[in-house]
Amino acid sequence: MCVSMLTGHLTEFNINEFYHQSGVLTDPGALLADIEHIIRKRRSISESLLNARVFINNGTRDDFGYSVSNHPPREDESLSEWLERITGASSFCAVINGLNGWSDALAQKINRDFNKEWVEKYGIPSQGIDVYSFMGRYSLTPFGIHKDQEHTFLYHLGPGIKKAWVWDPAIKDIAPVVKSDSFNLKETLSWATEVTLRPGDALFIPQNWYHVLENPEFSVTLGIAPYEMKRSQLLTSFLSDFLAVNNTEDPYITLPLREEADVKDIITAVIPPDSGKNSLDGIAYQGLARLINRLKSNSYFKYTSPDRMTGNRSYQYHGDIVFGETEGGSTRIYLRGKDFLVRNEVADKLFDLKNEMARPGFSYGFRDTDAEGVFNKVITQLIHTGVLV
């Protein structure tokens, strides 16, 4: 990748203007191979399932979503032949989210060529940056003409072409037509910009611009989208985080029927008794710090890495480890988007270990038969979270 995945060949980038550029990816086949490797080798990476959905006849089929994870392509099958086999259809669309957690090479490329520049220009997206893929052969996007709340960057990997129609809201608001029929391309076509995407092309669609896509030939597209939370969502996340961190249980609550009932027990069940000393400001400050640390440790990606399996081999440092707040005799550490509370002495040793791991040429030979102990448990956790790969 010789050019920025954010701006492409542009010297000036306007986040409110759509673009289509050719040759942004110099080797789309390499990214396609990364995605295919994830699909074929999922079981060797993690026992977790891929975050996959499959659309048939404009509807989601959960069973096919499971099949994407549990029934990988045969050695002699292409991705197209595989999806035809597991769906039994000639027209289909498969979507996989959170690809960054499954391919360390892909995560490093996108962090270098997109995330860092985005964060530098626009700040940290409060939900993080998703990396996903659409693949298939279909007449129109399964959910029809639609708009997204997030900015959307699409990179076409091929092998076939992809068509897109994009509506500039400054030219025509097509909402009245779309609300009655989201597949009414004919009536809205005169106001659309039509684009044909070929391997290596990039398409940027600003937030809240209506668009729809078509795969007349089987093809795969890589998508990148920075996701934000609304103010209410952000506040709710702070409160949820506070309750999750301070309480191991999350009980179901039944409300009293009679007004004269003593609701004190209900309030106590909802708000822990020892939380009265925490102001809303304090909870928000704490929640914001934790959210930022999680995103920083995960290179600002939305989805974390699945729980990785350990193997008897050498591991290198992928990153990242972020050291957060101290809580009594413990320190909260953040490992590629996941946080853990460890004793201060363990955090101190982990700090020294991080400096060692970050040195060029670092390699750690892991063996399942290594002696039990705190250090081995730390190393195992670093492997499970994808910090060591």
XYZ file of C-alpha atoms in Angstrom:
389
model
C 0.000 0.000 0.000
C 1.800 3.073 -1.213
C -0.909 5.635 -0.518
C -3.100 6.469 2.455
C -6.204 4.319 2.768
C -7.982 7.365 4.188
C -7.254 9.956 1.506
C -6.000 7.861 -1.396
C -4.370 10.024 -4.063
C -6.045 13.230 -2.840
C -3.882 16.064 -1.555
C -6.921 17.500 0.242
C -9.634 15.343 1.792
C -13.105 16.665 2.625
C -15.005 14.383 4.977
C -18.298 15.708 3.587
C -17.540 14.848 -0.055
C -17.828 11.421 -1.659
C -14.906 10.073 -3.707
C -14.105 7.207 -6.041
C -10.434 6.585 -6.791
C -8.625 3.927 -8.788
C -5.372 2.287 -7.761
C -5.531 3.116 -4.054
C -4.598 -0.490 -3.255
C -1.494 -1.606 -5.109
C -1.965 -5.261 -4.112
C -5.659 -6.003 -3.473
C -4.919 -9.694 -3.910
C -2.869 -9.713 -0.704
C -5.796 -8.388 1.336
C -8.132 -10.863 -0.352
C -5.706 -13.653 0.590
C -5.743 -12.424 4.220
C -9.544 -12.636 4.361
C -9.576 -16.047 2.699
C -6.970 -17.295 5.194
C -9.203 -16.199 8.094
C -12.135 -18.143 6.657
C -10.126 -21.261 5.870
C -8.036 -21.351 9.069
C -10.479 -20.022 11.679
C -10.206 -23.159 13.805
C -6.420 -22.888 14.051
C -6.694 -19.296 15.324
C -9.478 -19.530 17.896
C -12.391 -21.680 19.003
C -14.581 -18.556 18.813
C -16.911 -18.131 15.845
C -16.549 -15.445 13.215
C -18.928 -12.490 13.506
C -20.670 -13.492 10.287
C -24.053 -12.945 8.657
C -25.395 -14.368 5.414
C -28.232 -12.802 3.408
C -30.407 -14.890 1.095
C -33.421 -13.368 -0.686
C -32.885 -10.099 1.225
C -33.196 -11.839 4.597
C -30.618 -12.943 7.177
C -30.052 -16.664 7.695
C -28.424 -17.306 11.081
C -27.726 -20.956 10.259
C -25.637 -19.925 7.266
C -23.808 -17.424 9.479
C -22.749 -20.357 11.672
C -21.794 -22.329 8.568
C -19.304 -19.633 7.566
C -17.380 -20.495 10.755
C -18.043 -24.213 11.060
C -17.898 -25.376 7.447
C -14.840 -23.788 5.799
C -14.107 -24.160 2.089
C -12.680 -27.423 0.844
C -9.130 -27.281 -0.432
C -10.282 -27.388 -4.043
C -13.088 -24.819 -3.590
C -13.019 -21.108 -4.350
C -14.863 -18.732 -2.019
C -17.637 -18.434 -4.590
C -18.060 -22.210 -4.913
C -17.979 -22.572 -1.117
C -20.740 -20.006 -0.517
C -22.847 -21.546 -3.271
C -22.479 -24.935 -1.569
C -23.312 -23.880 1.999
C -26.223 -21.640 0.957
C -27.586 -23.717 -1.910
C -28.193 -20.432 -3.747
C -26.737 -18.685 -6.764
C -27.327 -15.218 -5.269
C -25.958 -14.557 -1.777
C -24.166 -12.004 0.377
C -21.901 -12.844 3.334
C -20.671 -10.225 5.802
C -17.884 -10.697 8.359
C -17.188 -7.986 10.959
C -14.137 -7.553 13.173
C -11.587 -8.955 10.725
C -8.779 -7.062 12.474
C -8.998 -9.457 15.428
C -8.392 -12.489 13.224
C -5.473 -11.307 11.090
C -2.567 -9.553 12.780
C -1.040 -8.593 9.431
C -4.337 -7.037 8.325
C -4.676 -5.194 11.645
C -1.161 -3.776 11.387
C -1.694 -2.610 7.795
C -4.966 -0.848 8.530
C -3.689 0.684 11.754
C -0.700 2.070 9.857
C -2.515 3.144 6.694
C -5.856 4.314 8.116
C -6.397 4.357 11.897
C -3.449 6.506 12.908
C -4.253 9.169 10.323
C -7.962 9.150 11.170
C -7.337 9.588 14.895
C -4.797 12.333 14.201
C -7.330 14.262 12.090
C -10.653 13.546 13.786
C -9.990 12.037 17.217
C -10.837 8.604 18.603
C -14.173 7.148 17.399
C -16.035 6.371 20.620
C -17.054 2.872 19.479
C -13.881 2.196 17.538
C -13.090 1.394 13.915
C -14.625 -1.707 12.364
C -12.938 -3.707 9.616
C -15.386 -5.888 7.722
C -15.949 -7.629 4.432
C -18.873 -8.026 2.032
C -18.573 -10.951 -0.345
C -20.986 -12.506 -2.741
C -22.965 -12.215 -5.922
C -26.214 -10.269 -5.578
C -28.403 -7.836 -7.487
C -28.588 -5.126 -4.790
C -27.404 -4.703 -1.209
C -29.743 -6.975 0.830
C -31.188 -4.048 2.807
C -31.726 -1.905 -0.285
C -31.011 1.802 -0.671
C -29.900 2.981 2.754
C -27.769 5.476 4.623
C -25.329 4.835 7.455
C -24.662 6.941 10.538
C -20.961 6.202 10.126
C -18.561 7.239 7.377
C -17.906 4.288 5.063
C -14.691 3.465 3.215
C -14.844 0.585 0.727
C -11.840 -1.057 -0.948
C -12.608 -3.436 -3.762
C -10.569 -6.642 -3.830
C -12.189 -8.446 -6.767
C -12.030 -10.738 -8.572
C -15.222 -9.416 -10.203
C -16.474 -5.844 -10.452
C -18.809 -4.065 -8.050
C -21.333 -1.349 -8.892
C -22.425 1.448 -6.584
C -25.021 4.209 -6.695
C -24.557 7.157 -4.357
C -26.995 10.044 -3.739
C -25.636 13.448 -2.726
C -28.177 14.917 -0.248
C -27.330 18.403 -1.512
C -28.663 17.430 -4.956
C -31.774 15.467 -3.960
C -33.291 14.140 -0.756
C -34.594 10.729 -1.792
C -35.813 9.814 1.714
C -39.553 9.986 0.792
C -39.059 7.470 -2.024
C -36.751 5.174 -0.053
C -39.073 5.023 2.962
C -41.853 3.573 0.822
C -39.627 1.256 -1.237
C -35.931 0.890 -0.445
C -35.377 -1.109 -3.638
C -36.851 1.560 -5.940
C -33.686 2.173 -7.926
C -35.505 3.098 -11.125
C -37.320 6.118 -9.669
C -34.219 7.503 -7.911
C -31.574 6.661 -10.513
C -31.581 10.056 -12.249
C -30.173 11.737 -9.104
C -27.521 9.092 -8.378
C -23.818 8.996 -9.162
C -23.047 5.565 -10.615
C -19.639 4.007 -10.001
C -18.018 0.776 -11.184
C -15.415 -0.547 -8.757
C -12.526 -2.694 -9.943
C -9.832 -4.398 -7.854
C -7.723 -1.755 -6.109
C -10.413 0.965 -6.244
C -11.554 2.903 -3.175
C -14.979 4.437 -2.545
C -15.730 6.860 0.287
C -19.374 7.457 1.255
C -19.935 10.213 3.853
C -22.306 9.529 6.721
C -26.032 9.906 5.975
C -25.575 9.659 2.196
C -27.969 7.174 0.628
C -26.288 4.434 -1.362
C -26.760 0.907 -2.671
C -24.352 -1.607 -4.173
C -24.478 -4.528 -6.561
C -22.188 -7.487 -7.228
C -23.045 -8.700 -10.747
C -20.004 -10.991 -10.482
C -18.651 -12.696 -7.382
C -16.353 -10.329 -5.552
C -15.044 -9.355 -2.135
C -14.918 -5.838 -0.702
C -13.062 -4.684 2.412
C -14.835 -2.034 4.475
C -13.551 0.335 7.152
C -15.948 2.380 9.278
C -15.271 4.576 12.341
C -18.238 4.174 14.705
C -19.393 6.795 17.197
C -21.753 6.616 20.164
C -24.491 9.137 20.844
C -24.238 11.119 24.071
C -26.912 8.956 25.708
C -25.119 5.784 24.597
C -21.818 7.050 25.940
C -23.308 7.889 29.336
C -25.050 4.515 29.471
C -21.748 2.798 28.667
C -20.067 4.633 31.565
C -22.781 3.493 33.978
C -22.718 -0.080 32.653
C -18.950 -0.159 32.945
C -19.102 1.162 36.513
C -21.609 -1.501 37.539
C -19.718 -4.279 35.736
C -16.384 -3.352 37.313
C -17.770 -2.938 40.832
C -20.176 -5.895 40.878
C -19.755 -9.446 39.698
C -23.520 -10.027 39.460
C -26.097 -8.376 37.215
C -29.434 -9.593 38.624
C -32.823 -9.324 36.946
C -35.134 -6.838 38.690
C -38.914 -7.147 39.199
C -40.752 -3.894 39.960
C -43.270 -3.609 42.843
C -46.948 -3.542 41.886
C -48.240 -1.305 44.686
C -47.249 2.322 45.162
C -46.988 1.902 48.929
C -44.391 -0.839 48.554
C -40.974 -0.080 49.975
C -38.824 0.555 46.912
C -35.636 0.965 48.927
C -34.672 -2.649 48.297
C -35.196 -2.148 44.570
C -33.011 0.966 44.503
C -30.343 -0.838 46.514
C -30.402 -3.704 44.021
C -30.022 -1.302 41.087
C -27.447 1.021 42.659
C -24.849 -0.704 44.879
C -24.936 0.625 48.473
C -21.281 1.690 48.432
C -21.639 3.682 45.202
C -23.232 6.725 46.845
C -19.810 8.297 47.250
C -19.354 8.228 43.467
C -20.753 11.267 41.701
C -21.978 11.075 38.124
C -18.973 13.200 37.141
C -16.651 10.718 38.811
C -18.272 7.756 37.097
C -18.053 9.559 33.739
C -14.372 10.474 34.197
C -13.546 6.906 35.156
C -15.617 5.431 32.328
C -14.086 7.753 29.748
C -10.544 6.925 30.859
C -11.249 3.204 30.633
C -12.903 3.500 27.233
C -9.960 5.455 25.817
C -7.459 2.979 27.272
C -9.344 0.029 25.797
C -9.402 1.623 22.354
C -5.755 2.721 22.520
C -4.607 -0.755 23.498
C -6.540 -2.165 20.522
C -5.164 0.283 17.929
C -8.583 2.026 18.027
C -10.393 -0.987 16.549
C -13.997 -1.650 17.572
C -13.737 -5.420 17.895
C -11.203 -7.197 20.092
C -9.262 -10.273 19.099
C -10.998 -13.612 19.741
C -9.561 -15.754 22.508
C -6.427 -17.172 20.862
C -5.252 -20.732 21.305
C -1.760 -21.364 22.662
C 0.790 -23.405 20.749
C 4.294 -24.735 21.258
C 6.093 -22.160 19.135
C 7.820 -18.790 19.171
C 5.759 -15.628 19.701
C 6.409 -12.006 18.795
C 4.992 -8.848 20.330
C 2.006 -7.438 18.449
C 0.859 -4.997 21.141
C -0.501 -3.211 22.814
C -0.386 -3.034 26.592
C -1.727 0.101 28.276
C -1.353 0.665 32.010
C -4.341 2.341 33.616
C -5.469 3.426 37.041
C -4.380 1.905 40.337
C -7.080 0.582 42.640
C -5.717 -0.066 46.109
C -2.995 -2.669 45.723
C -3.913 -3.418 42.122
C -3.460 -1.855 38.677
C -5.861 -2.080 35.755
C -4.076 -3.127 32.569
C -5.480 -3.130 29.045
C -4.487 -5.874 26.620
C -5.595 -5.320 23.028
C -8.981 -3.949 24.059
C -9.607 -6.131 27.117
C -8.907 -5.036 30.696
C -7.718 -6.943 33.741
C -7.019 -6.038 37.349
C -3.621 -7.347 38.531
C -1.539 -6.877 41.640
C 0.821 -3.900 41.527
C 3.921 -6.110 41.663
C 2.662 -8.052 38.631
C 1.978 -4.779 36.788
C 5.547 -3.621 37.538
C 6.997 -6.810 36.075
C 4.680 -6.544 33.075
C 5.902 -2.979 32.492
C 9.498 -4.232 32.308
C 8.396 -7.122 30.105
C 6.666 -4.744 27.684
C 9.904 -2.799 27.211
C 11.707 -6.067 26.529
C 9.047 -7.326 24.094
C 9.032 -4.047 22.149
C 12.711 -4.405 21.249
C 13.501 -5.420 17.647
C 13.999 -9.144 17.235
C 12.162 -10.141 20.409
C 10.870 -13.709 20.378
C 9.452 -15.867 23.154
C 9.383 -19.646 22.910
C 6.204 -20.888 24.589
C 5.674 -24.471 25.732
C 2.508 -25.883 27.278
C 4.736 -27.846 29.632
C 6.344 -24.718 31.128
C 6.259 -24.635 34.918
C 3.143 -23.146 36.496
C 3.588 -19.730 38.032
C 2.589 -16.091 37.820
C 4.937 -15.361 34.905
C 3.646 -18.255 32.811
C 0.052 -17.218 33.539
C 0.852 -13.687 32.345
C 2.437 -14.996 29.136
C -0.561 -17.267 28.533
C -2.931 -14.314 28.935
C -0.842 -12.248 26.508
C -1.244 -15.038 23.953
C -4.979 -15.450 24.579
C -5.597 -11.718 24.044
C -3.424 -11.499 20.914
C -0.735 -9.286 22.460
C 1.776 -12.040 21.654
C 1.233 -13.600 18.228
